[in-house]
Structure formats: C-alpha cells, structure tokens
CSV table of C-alpha atoms in Angstrom, one decimal:
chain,number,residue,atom,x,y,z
A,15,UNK,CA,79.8,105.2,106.8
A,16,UNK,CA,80.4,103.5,103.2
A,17,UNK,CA,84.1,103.3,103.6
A,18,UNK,CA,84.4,100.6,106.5
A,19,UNK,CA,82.9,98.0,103.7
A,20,UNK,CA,85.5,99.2,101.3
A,21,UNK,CA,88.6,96.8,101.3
A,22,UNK,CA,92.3,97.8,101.0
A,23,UNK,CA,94.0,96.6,98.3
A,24,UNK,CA,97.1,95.6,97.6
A,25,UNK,CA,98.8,95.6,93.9
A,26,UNK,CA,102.1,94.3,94.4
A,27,UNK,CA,104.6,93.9,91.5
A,28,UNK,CA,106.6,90.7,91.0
A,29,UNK,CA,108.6,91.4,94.0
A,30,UNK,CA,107.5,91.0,97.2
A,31,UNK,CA,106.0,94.0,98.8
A,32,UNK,CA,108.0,95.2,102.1
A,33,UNK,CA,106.7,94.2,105.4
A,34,UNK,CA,106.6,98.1,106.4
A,35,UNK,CA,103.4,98.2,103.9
A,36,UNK,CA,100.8,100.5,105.1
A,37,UNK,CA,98.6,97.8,102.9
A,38,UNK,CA,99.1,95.1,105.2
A,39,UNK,CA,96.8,96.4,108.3
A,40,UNK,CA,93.9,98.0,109.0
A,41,UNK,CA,91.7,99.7,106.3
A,42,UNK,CA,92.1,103.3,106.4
A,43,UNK,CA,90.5,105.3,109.2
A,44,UNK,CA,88.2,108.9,107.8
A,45,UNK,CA,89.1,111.8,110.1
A,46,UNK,CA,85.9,114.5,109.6
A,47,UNK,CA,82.9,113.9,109.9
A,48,UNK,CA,80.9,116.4,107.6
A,49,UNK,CA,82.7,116.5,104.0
A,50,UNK,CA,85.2,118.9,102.9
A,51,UNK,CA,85.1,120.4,99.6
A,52,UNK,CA,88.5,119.4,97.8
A,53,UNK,CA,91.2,118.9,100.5
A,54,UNK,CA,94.9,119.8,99.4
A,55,UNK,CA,98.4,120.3,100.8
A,56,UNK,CA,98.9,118.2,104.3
A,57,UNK,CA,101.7,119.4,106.3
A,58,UNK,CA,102.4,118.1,109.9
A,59,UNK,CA,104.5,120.9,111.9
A,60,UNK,CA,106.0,118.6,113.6
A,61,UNK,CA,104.0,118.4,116.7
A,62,UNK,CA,100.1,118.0,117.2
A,63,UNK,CA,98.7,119.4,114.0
A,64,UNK,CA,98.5,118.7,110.5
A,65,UNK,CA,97.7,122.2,108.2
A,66,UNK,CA,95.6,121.2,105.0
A,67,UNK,CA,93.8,123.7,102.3
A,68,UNK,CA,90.1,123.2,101.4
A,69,UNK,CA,90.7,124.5,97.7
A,70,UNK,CA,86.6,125.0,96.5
A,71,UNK,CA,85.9,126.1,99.8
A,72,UNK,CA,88.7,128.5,100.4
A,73,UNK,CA,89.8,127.8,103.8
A,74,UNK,CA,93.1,126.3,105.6
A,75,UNK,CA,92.5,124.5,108.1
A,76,UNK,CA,94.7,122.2,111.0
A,77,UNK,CA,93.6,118.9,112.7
A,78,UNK,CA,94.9,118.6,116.4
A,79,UNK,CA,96.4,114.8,116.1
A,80,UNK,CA,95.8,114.2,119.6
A,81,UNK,CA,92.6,115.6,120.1
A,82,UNK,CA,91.2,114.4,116.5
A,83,UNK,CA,89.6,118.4,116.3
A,84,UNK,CA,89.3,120.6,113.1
A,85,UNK,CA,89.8,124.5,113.2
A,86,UNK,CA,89.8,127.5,110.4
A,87,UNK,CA,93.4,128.7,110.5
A,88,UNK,CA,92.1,131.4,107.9
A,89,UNK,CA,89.5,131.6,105.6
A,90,UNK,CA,89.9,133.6,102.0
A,91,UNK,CA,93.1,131.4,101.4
A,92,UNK,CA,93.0,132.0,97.5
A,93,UNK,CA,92.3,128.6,96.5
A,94,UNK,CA,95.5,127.6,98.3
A,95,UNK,CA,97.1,124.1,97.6
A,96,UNK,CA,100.5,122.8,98.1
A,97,UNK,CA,101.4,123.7,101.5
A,98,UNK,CA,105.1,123.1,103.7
A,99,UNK,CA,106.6,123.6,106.7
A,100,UNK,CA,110.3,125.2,106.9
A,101,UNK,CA,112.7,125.1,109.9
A,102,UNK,CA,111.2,128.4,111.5
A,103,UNK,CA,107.8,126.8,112.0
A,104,UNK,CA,106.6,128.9,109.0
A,105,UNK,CA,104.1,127.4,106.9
A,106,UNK,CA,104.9,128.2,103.3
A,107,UNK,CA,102.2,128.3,100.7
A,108,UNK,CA,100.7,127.9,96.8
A,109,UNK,CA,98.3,130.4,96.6
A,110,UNK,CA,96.5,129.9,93.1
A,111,UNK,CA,93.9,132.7,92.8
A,112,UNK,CA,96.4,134.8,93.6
A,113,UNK,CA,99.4,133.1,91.6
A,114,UNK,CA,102.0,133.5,94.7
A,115,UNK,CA,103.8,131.9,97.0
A,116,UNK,CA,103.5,133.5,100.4
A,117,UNK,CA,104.9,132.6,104.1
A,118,UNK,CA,102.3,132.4,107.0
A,119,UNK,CA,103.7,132.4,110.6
A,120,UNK,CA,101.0,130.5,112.5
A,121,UNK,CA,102.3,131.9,116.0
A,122,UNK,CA,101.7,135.1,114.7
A,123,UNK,CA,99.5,135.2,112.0
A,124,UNK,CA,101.5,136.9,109.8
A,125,UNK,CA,101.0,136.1,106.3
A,126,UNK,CA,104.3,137.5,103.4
A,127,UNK,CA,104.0,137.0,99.8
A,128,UNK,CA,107.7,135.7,98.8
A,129,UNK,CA,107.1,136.1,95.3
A,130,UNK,CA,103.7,136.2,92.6
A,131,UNK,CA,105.4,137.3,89.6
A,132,UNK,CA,108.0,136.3,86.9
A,133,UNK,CA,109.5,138.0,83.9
A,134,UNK,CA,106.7,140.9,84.4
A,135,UNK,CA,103.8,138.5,84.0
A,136,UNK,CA,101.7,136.8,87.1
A,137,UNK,CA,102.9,132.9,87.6
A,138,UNK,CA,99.6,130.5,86.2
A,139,UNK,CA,98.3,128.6,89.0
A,140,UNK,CA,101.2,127.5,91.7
A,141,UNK,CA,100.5,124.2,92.3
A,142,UNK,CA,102.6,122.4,94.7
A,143,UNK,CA,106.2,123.1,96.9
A,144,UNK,CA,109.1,121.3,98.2
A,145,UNK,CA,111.2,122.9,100.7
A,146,UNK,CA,115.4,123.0,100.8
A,147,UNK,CA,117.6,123.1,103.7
A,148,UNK,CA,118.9,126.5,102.0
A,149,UNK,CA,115.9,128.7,102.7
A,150,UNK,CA,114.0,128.2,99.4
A,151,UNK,CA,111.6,126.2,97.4
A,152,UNK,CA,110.9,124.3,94.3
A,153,UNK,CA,107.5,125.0,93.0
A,154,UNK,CA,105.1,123.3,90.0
A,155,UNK,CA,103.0,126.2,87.8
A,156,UNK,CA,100.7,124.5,85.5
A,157,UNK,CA,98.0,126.2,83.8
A,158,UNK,CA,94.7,124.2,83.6
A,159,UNK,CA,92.3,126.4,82.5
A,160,UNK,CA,94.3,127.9,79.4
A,161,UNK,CA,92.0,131.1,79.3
A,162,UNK,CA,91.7,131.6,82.9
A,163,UNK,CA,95.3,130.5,84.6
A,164,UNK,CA,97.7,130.8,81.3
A,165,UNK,CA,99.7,133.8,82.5
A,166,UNK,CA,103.0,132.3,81.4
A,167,UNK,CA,104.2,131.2,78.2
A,168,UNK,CA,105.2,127.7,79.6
A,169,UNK,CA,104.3,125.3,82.7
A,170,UNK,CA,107.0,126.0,85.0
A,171,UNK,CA,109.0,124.4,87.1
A,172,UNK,CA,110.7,127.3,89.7
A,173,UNK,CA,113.0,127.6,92.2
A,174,UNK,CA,112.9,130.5,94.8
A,175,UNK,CA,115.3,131.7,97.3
A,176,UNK,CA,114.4,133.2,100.2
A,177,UNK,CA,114.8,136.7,99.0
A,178,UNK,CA,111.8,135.8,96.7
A,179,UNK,CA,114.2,135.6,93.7
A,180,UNK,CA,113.0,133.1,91.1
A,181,UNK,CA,114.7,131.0,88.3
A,182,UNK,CA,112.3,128.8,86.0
A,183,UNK,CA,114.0,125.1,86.1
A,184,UNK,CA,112.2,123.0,83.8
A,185,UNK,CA,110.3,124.3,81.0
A,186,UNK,CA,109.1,121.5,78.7
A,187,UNK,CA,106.4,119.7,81.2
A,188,UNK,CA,102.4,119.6,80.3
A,189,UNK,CA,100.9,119.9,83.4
A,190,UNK,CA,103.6,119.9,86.5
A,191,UNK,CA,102.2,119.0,89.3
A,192,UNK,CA,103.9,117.0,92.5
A,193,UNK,CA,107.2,117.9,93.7
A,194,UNK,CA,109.7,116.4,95.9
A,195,UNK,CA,113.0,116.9,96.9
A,196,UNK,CA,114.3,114.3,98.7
A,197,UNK,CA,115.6,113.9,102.1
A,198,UNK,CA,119.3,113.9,101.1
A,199,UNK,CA,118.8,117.1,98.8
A,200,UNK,CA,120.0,114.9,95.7
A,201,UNK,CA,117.1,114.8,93.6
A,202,UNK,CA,114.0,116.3,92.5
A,203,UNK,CA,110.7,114.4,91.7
A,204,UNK,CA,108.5,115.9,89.2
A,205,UNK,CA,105.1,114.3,88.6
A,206,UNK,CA,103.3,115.4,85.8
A,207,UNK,CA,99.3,115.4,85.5
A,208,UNK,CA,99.4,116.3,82.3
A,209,UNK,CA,100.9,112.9,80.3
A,210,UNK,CA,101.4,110.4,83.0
A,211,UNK,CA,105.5,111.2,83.2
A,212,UNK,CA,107.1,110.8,86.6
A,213,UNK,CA,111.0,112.2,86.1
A,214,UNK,CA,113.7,112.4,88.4
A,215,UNK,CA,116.2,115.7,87.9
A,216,UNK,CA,119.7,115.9,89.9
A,217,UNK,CA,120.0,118.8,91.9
A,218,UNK,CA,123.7,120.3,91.6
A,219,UNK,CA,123.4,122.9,93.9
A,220,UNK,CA,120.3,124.9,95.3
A,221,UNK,CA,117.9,126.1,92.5
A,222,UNK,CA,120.4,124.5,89.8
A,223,UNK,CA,119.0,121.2,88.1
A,224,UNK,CA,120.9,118.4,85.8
A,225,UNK,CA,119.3,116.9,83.1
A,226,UNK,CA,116.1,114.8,84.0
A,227,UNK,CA,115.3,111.1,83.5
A,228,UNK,CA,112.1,109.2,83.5
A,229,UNK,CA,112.0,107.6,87.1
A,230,UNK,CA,109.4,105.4,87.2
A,231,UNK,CA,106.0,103.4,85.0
A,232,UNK,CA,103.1,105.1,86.6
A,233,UNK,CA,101.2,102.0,87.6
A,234,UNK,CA,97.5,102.2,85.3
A,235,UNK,CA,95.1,99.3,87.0
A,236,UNK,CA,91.8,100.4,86.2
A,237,UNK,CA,91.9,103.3,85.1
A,238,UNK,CA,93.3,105.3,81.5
A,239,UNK,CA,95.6,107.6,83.4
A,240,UNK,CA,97.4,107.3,86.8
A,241,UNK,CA,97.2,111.5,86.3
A,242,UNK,CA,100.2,111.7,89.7
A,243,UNK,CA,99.2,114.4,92.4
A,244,UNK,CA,101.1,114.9,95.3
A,245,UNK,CA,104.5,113.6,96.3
A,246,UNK,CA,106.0,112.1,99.8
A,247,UNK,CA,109.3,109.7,101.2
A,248,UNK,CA,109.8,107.6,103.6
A,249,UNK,CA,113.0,107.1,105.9
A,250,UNK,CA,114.0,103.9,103.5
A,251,UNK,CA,114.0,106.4,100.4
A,252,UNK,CA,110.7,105.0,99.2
A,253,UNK,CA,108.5,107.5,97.4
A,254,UNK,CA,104.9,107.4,97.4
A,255,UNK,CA,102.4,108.8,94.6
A,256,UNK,CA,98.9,110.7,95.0
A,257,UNK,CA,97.3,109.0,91.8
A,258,UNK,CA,93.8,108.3,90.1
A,259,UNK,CA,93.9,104.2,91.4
A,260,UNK,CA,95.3,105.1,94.7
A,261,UNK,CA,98.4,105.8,96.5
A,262,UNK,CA,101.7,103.8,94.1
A,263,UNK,CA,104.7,103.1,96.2
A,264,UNK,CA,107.9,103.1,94.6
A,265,UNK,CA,111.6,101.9,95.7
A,266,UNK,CA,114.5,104.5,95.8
A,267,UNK,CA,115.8,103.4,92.0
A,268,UNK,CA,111.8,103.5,90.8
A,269,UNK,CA,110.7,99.6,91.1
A,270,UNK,CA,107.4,99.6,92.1
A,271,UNK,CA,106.5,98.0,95.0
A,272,UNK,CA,102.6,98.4,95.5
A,273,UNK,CA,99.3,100.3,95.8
A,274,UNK,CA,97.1,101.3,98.3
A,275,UNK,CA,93.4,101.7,97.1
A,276,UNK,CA,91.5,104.2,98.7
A,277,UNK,CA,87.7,105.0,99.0
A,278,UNK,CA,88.6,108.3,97.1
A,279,UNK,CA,90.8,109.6,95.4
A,280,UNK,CA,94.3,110.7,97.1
A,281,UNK,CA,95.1,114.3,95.9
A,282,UNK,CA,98.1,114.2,98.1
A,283,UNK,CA,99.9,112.6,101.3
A,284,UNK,CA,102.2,113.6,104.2
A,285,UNK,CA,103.6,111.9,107.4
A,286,UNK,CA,102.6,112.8,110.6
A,287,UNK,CA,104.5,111.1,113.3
A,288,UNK,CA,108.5,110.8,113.4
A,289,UNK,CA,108.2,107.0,113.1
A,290,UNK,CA,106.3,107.4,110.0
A,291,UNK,CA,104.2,105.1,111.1
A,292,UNK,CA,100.8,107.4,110.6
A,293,UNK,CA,100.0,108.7,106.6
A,294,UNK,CA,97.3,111.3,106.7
A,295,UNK,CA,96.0,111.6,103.1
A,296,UNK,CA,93.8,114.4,101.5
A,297,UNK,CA,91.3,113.4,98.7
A,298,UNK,CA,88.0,115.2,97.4
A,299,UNK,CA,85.7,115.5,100.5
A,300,UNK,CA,87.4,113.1,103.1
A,301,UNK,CA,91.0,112.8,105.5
A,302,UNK,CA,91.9,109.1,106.2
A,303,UNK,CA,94.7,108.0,108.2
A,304,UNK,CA,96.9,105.0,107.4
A,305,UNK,CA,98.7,103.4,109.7
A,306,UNK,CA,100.9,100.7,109.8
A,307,UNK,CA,102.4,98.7,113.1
C-alpha cells in the first residue's frame, strides 16, 4: 500500500488557504482494493452510494458508503464517462462509444437514450454533464482521436432539454472537457483539456449562454499542462478542478486558493455527504476519499 507513504500537499497562493481545506487533515484514504481500469464520472444519489464508470473496462459500477462494498450496476456501458443524478433519482449518462446521452433508472433498470445525434451526424465522444433544475443538461463533445471520434465539424459544447432537443452552445473550444453549472444556475464552467483554458459563460436562461470570460490561471507546479478534467462546488461557491498536479481549488471570483496532491491522477471529483465534508475522487486505477473535519 504505496500511497500511505505518499504526503498531501498543500500549494497555497499568497492568501491564506481556508480552514475548510480538505489539505489540512488526514492523507487521502483508497477505497478498492484490486485496481480499476480508468475510473470516471462519480455521482452520489444522495443516499448510500456513489455511481462511477470504469471507461477501459466498460462497466458502471456503485460503492455502498456505509458498507465500503463495490457492485456491477451494468456491464457493456459504452465507454461511459461523465455521469449525474437529476431530481427523479435517474442517473443521466455520457456514453462515448455510442456518442449519446442516455437516462438509466437504477430502481428499474431502465436505460433511454435522450439524444446521440446532431444536425444528421453522430455527436464525437460526449464527455462530461451538468444537470439544470429545468430538466436538461449541458454536455462537453470533444473529439480526441480525430480519425476515430471526429463526427462533428467542431468540439461542442450542448445543451439538451428533456425532450432530447439539442442546441450547440459554444463552438470555438479545443478539447471541452469538465462542466459545471453552478449551484445558483448563474454560470457555466467550461474546462478545456485541450489548451489549459478554464472560462466562465453566464447563463441567461436554460440552454442560452452570454459571452464567456477566462475564469481562472490553471495552477502548472510541476508539470507542462494542468490539462483540467472534471468539475465540482462547494456550499461557499468554491470550485474544485480534476487536473494533471492534483485537485486546484478556486474561490467563487477565480483566486486560487490551493492544491491537493494526490497519489494519482484525479480524472474527476464529487461530494458525497450533505456536509460536504467527504470528496470521493476517481483517477486511473484507484477511488480515495478526502475528508475534512
């Protein structure tokens, strides 16, 4: 068990770092035991478990919180990623093989595609989803392998209502990748994989964006690119970034307040307790569990 000898670091800016930092107590704790092969998409349903995708190994899976157990949901997910819970228990998800976004009902099993197509042609490689209060979702559609996921002329930015119909948003990204809409339904975060940007758009009304502005410096202590994955906010408006060097904290106007290193790399991040108080994280082969008093 390697990891217990790693230490948690913390990079703070010139500002003090809050005393809610998950950096500030125990190192992180690894939830499996036998490695995973690429883990993706963390969503809590708002009781014991926590749903996450195993991209290379093409599974879904959920971790009982309470009983610290692991169990298939479903296996042939498509290489599924980004992953979210709406209001009806229904877990929404980025199916990439497939390039749709489809609504699994875990009481049921049940499994809807919503929508997998756009102006005639298949969507690229859905990446990642944010949810609205409205019924629909903003969704990232880069293309990384150019002759095996470019389907559409651009890397899209989308918003779907939940009729499954679909407007492209935001057109002139590289490679779009984490997404956030935040908890007041004012803004959405974009992070980009592709060049390092990390922009903020206002939302005017559901599936209607302003113009966007660069929210934060992507912090780049040792290493070329912070390349940002998955998104997440806490109940102070704090958001919190997946990136190569670990997990970079930013304040609600985009100061940034400090990172967490992890023994690998975070690929994305979601709360799983009401008090926010628990931060499961996904990364290559490994779950860990922050927690903070």
């Amino acid at each position: 068990m390697g990891f217990l000898h790693l230490v948690l670091f913390l990079v703070a800016c010139s500002c003090t770092a809050p005393h809610h930092s998950f950096a500030r107590h125990a190192p992180p704790a690894v939830l499996n035991v036998q490695p995973f092969n690429l883990t993706e998409g963390p969503s809590w349903d708002g009781g014991d478990f926590v749903y996450f995708s195993e991209i290379y190994a093409n599974r879904i899976h959920r971790y009982s919180l309470s009983q610290h157990t692991f169990e298939v949901v479903f296996q042939n997910s498509h290489a599924a990623n980004g992953m979210a819970f709406d209001n009806a228990g229904r877990l929404w998800i980025c199916e990439q093989d497939t390039g749709s976004i489809v609504v699994f009902n875990p009481e049921t099993g049940n499994k809807q595609t919503l929508v997998n197509r756009f102006n005639g042609a298949p969507f690229n490689h859905p990446n990642d989803l944010t949810l609205d209060s409205h019924g629909g979702a903003y969704f990232t559609d880069p293309a990384w392998d150019l002759k095996r996921h470019k389907k559409q002329p651009v890397n899209g930015v989308y918003y779907v209502n939940q009729h499954g119909e679909t407007t492209l948003l935001i057109s002139d990204n590289d490679k779009p990748n984490g997404i956030l809409l935040d908890r007041h339904e004012q803004f959405l975060y974009v992070a980009d994989m592709g060049n390092d940007s990390f922009k903020r758009y206002t939302v005017l009304k559901p599936g209607v964006l302003g113009d966007g502005e660069n929210f934060a410096k992507l912090d780049t202590t040792g290493v070329e690119l912070a390349a940002p994955d998955g998104l997440e906010e806490d109940e102070q408006g704090n958001i919190y970034v997946a990136a190569s060097n670990g997990l970079q904290v930013f304040s609600s106007d985009g100061a940034f307040l400090y990172r967490v290193a992890l023994p690998q790399r975070p690929t994305n991040l979601e709360f799983v307790n009401p008090q926010q108080t628990q931060l499961l994280v996904t990364t290559n082969n490994n779950l860990y569990l922050l927690t903070r008093q």
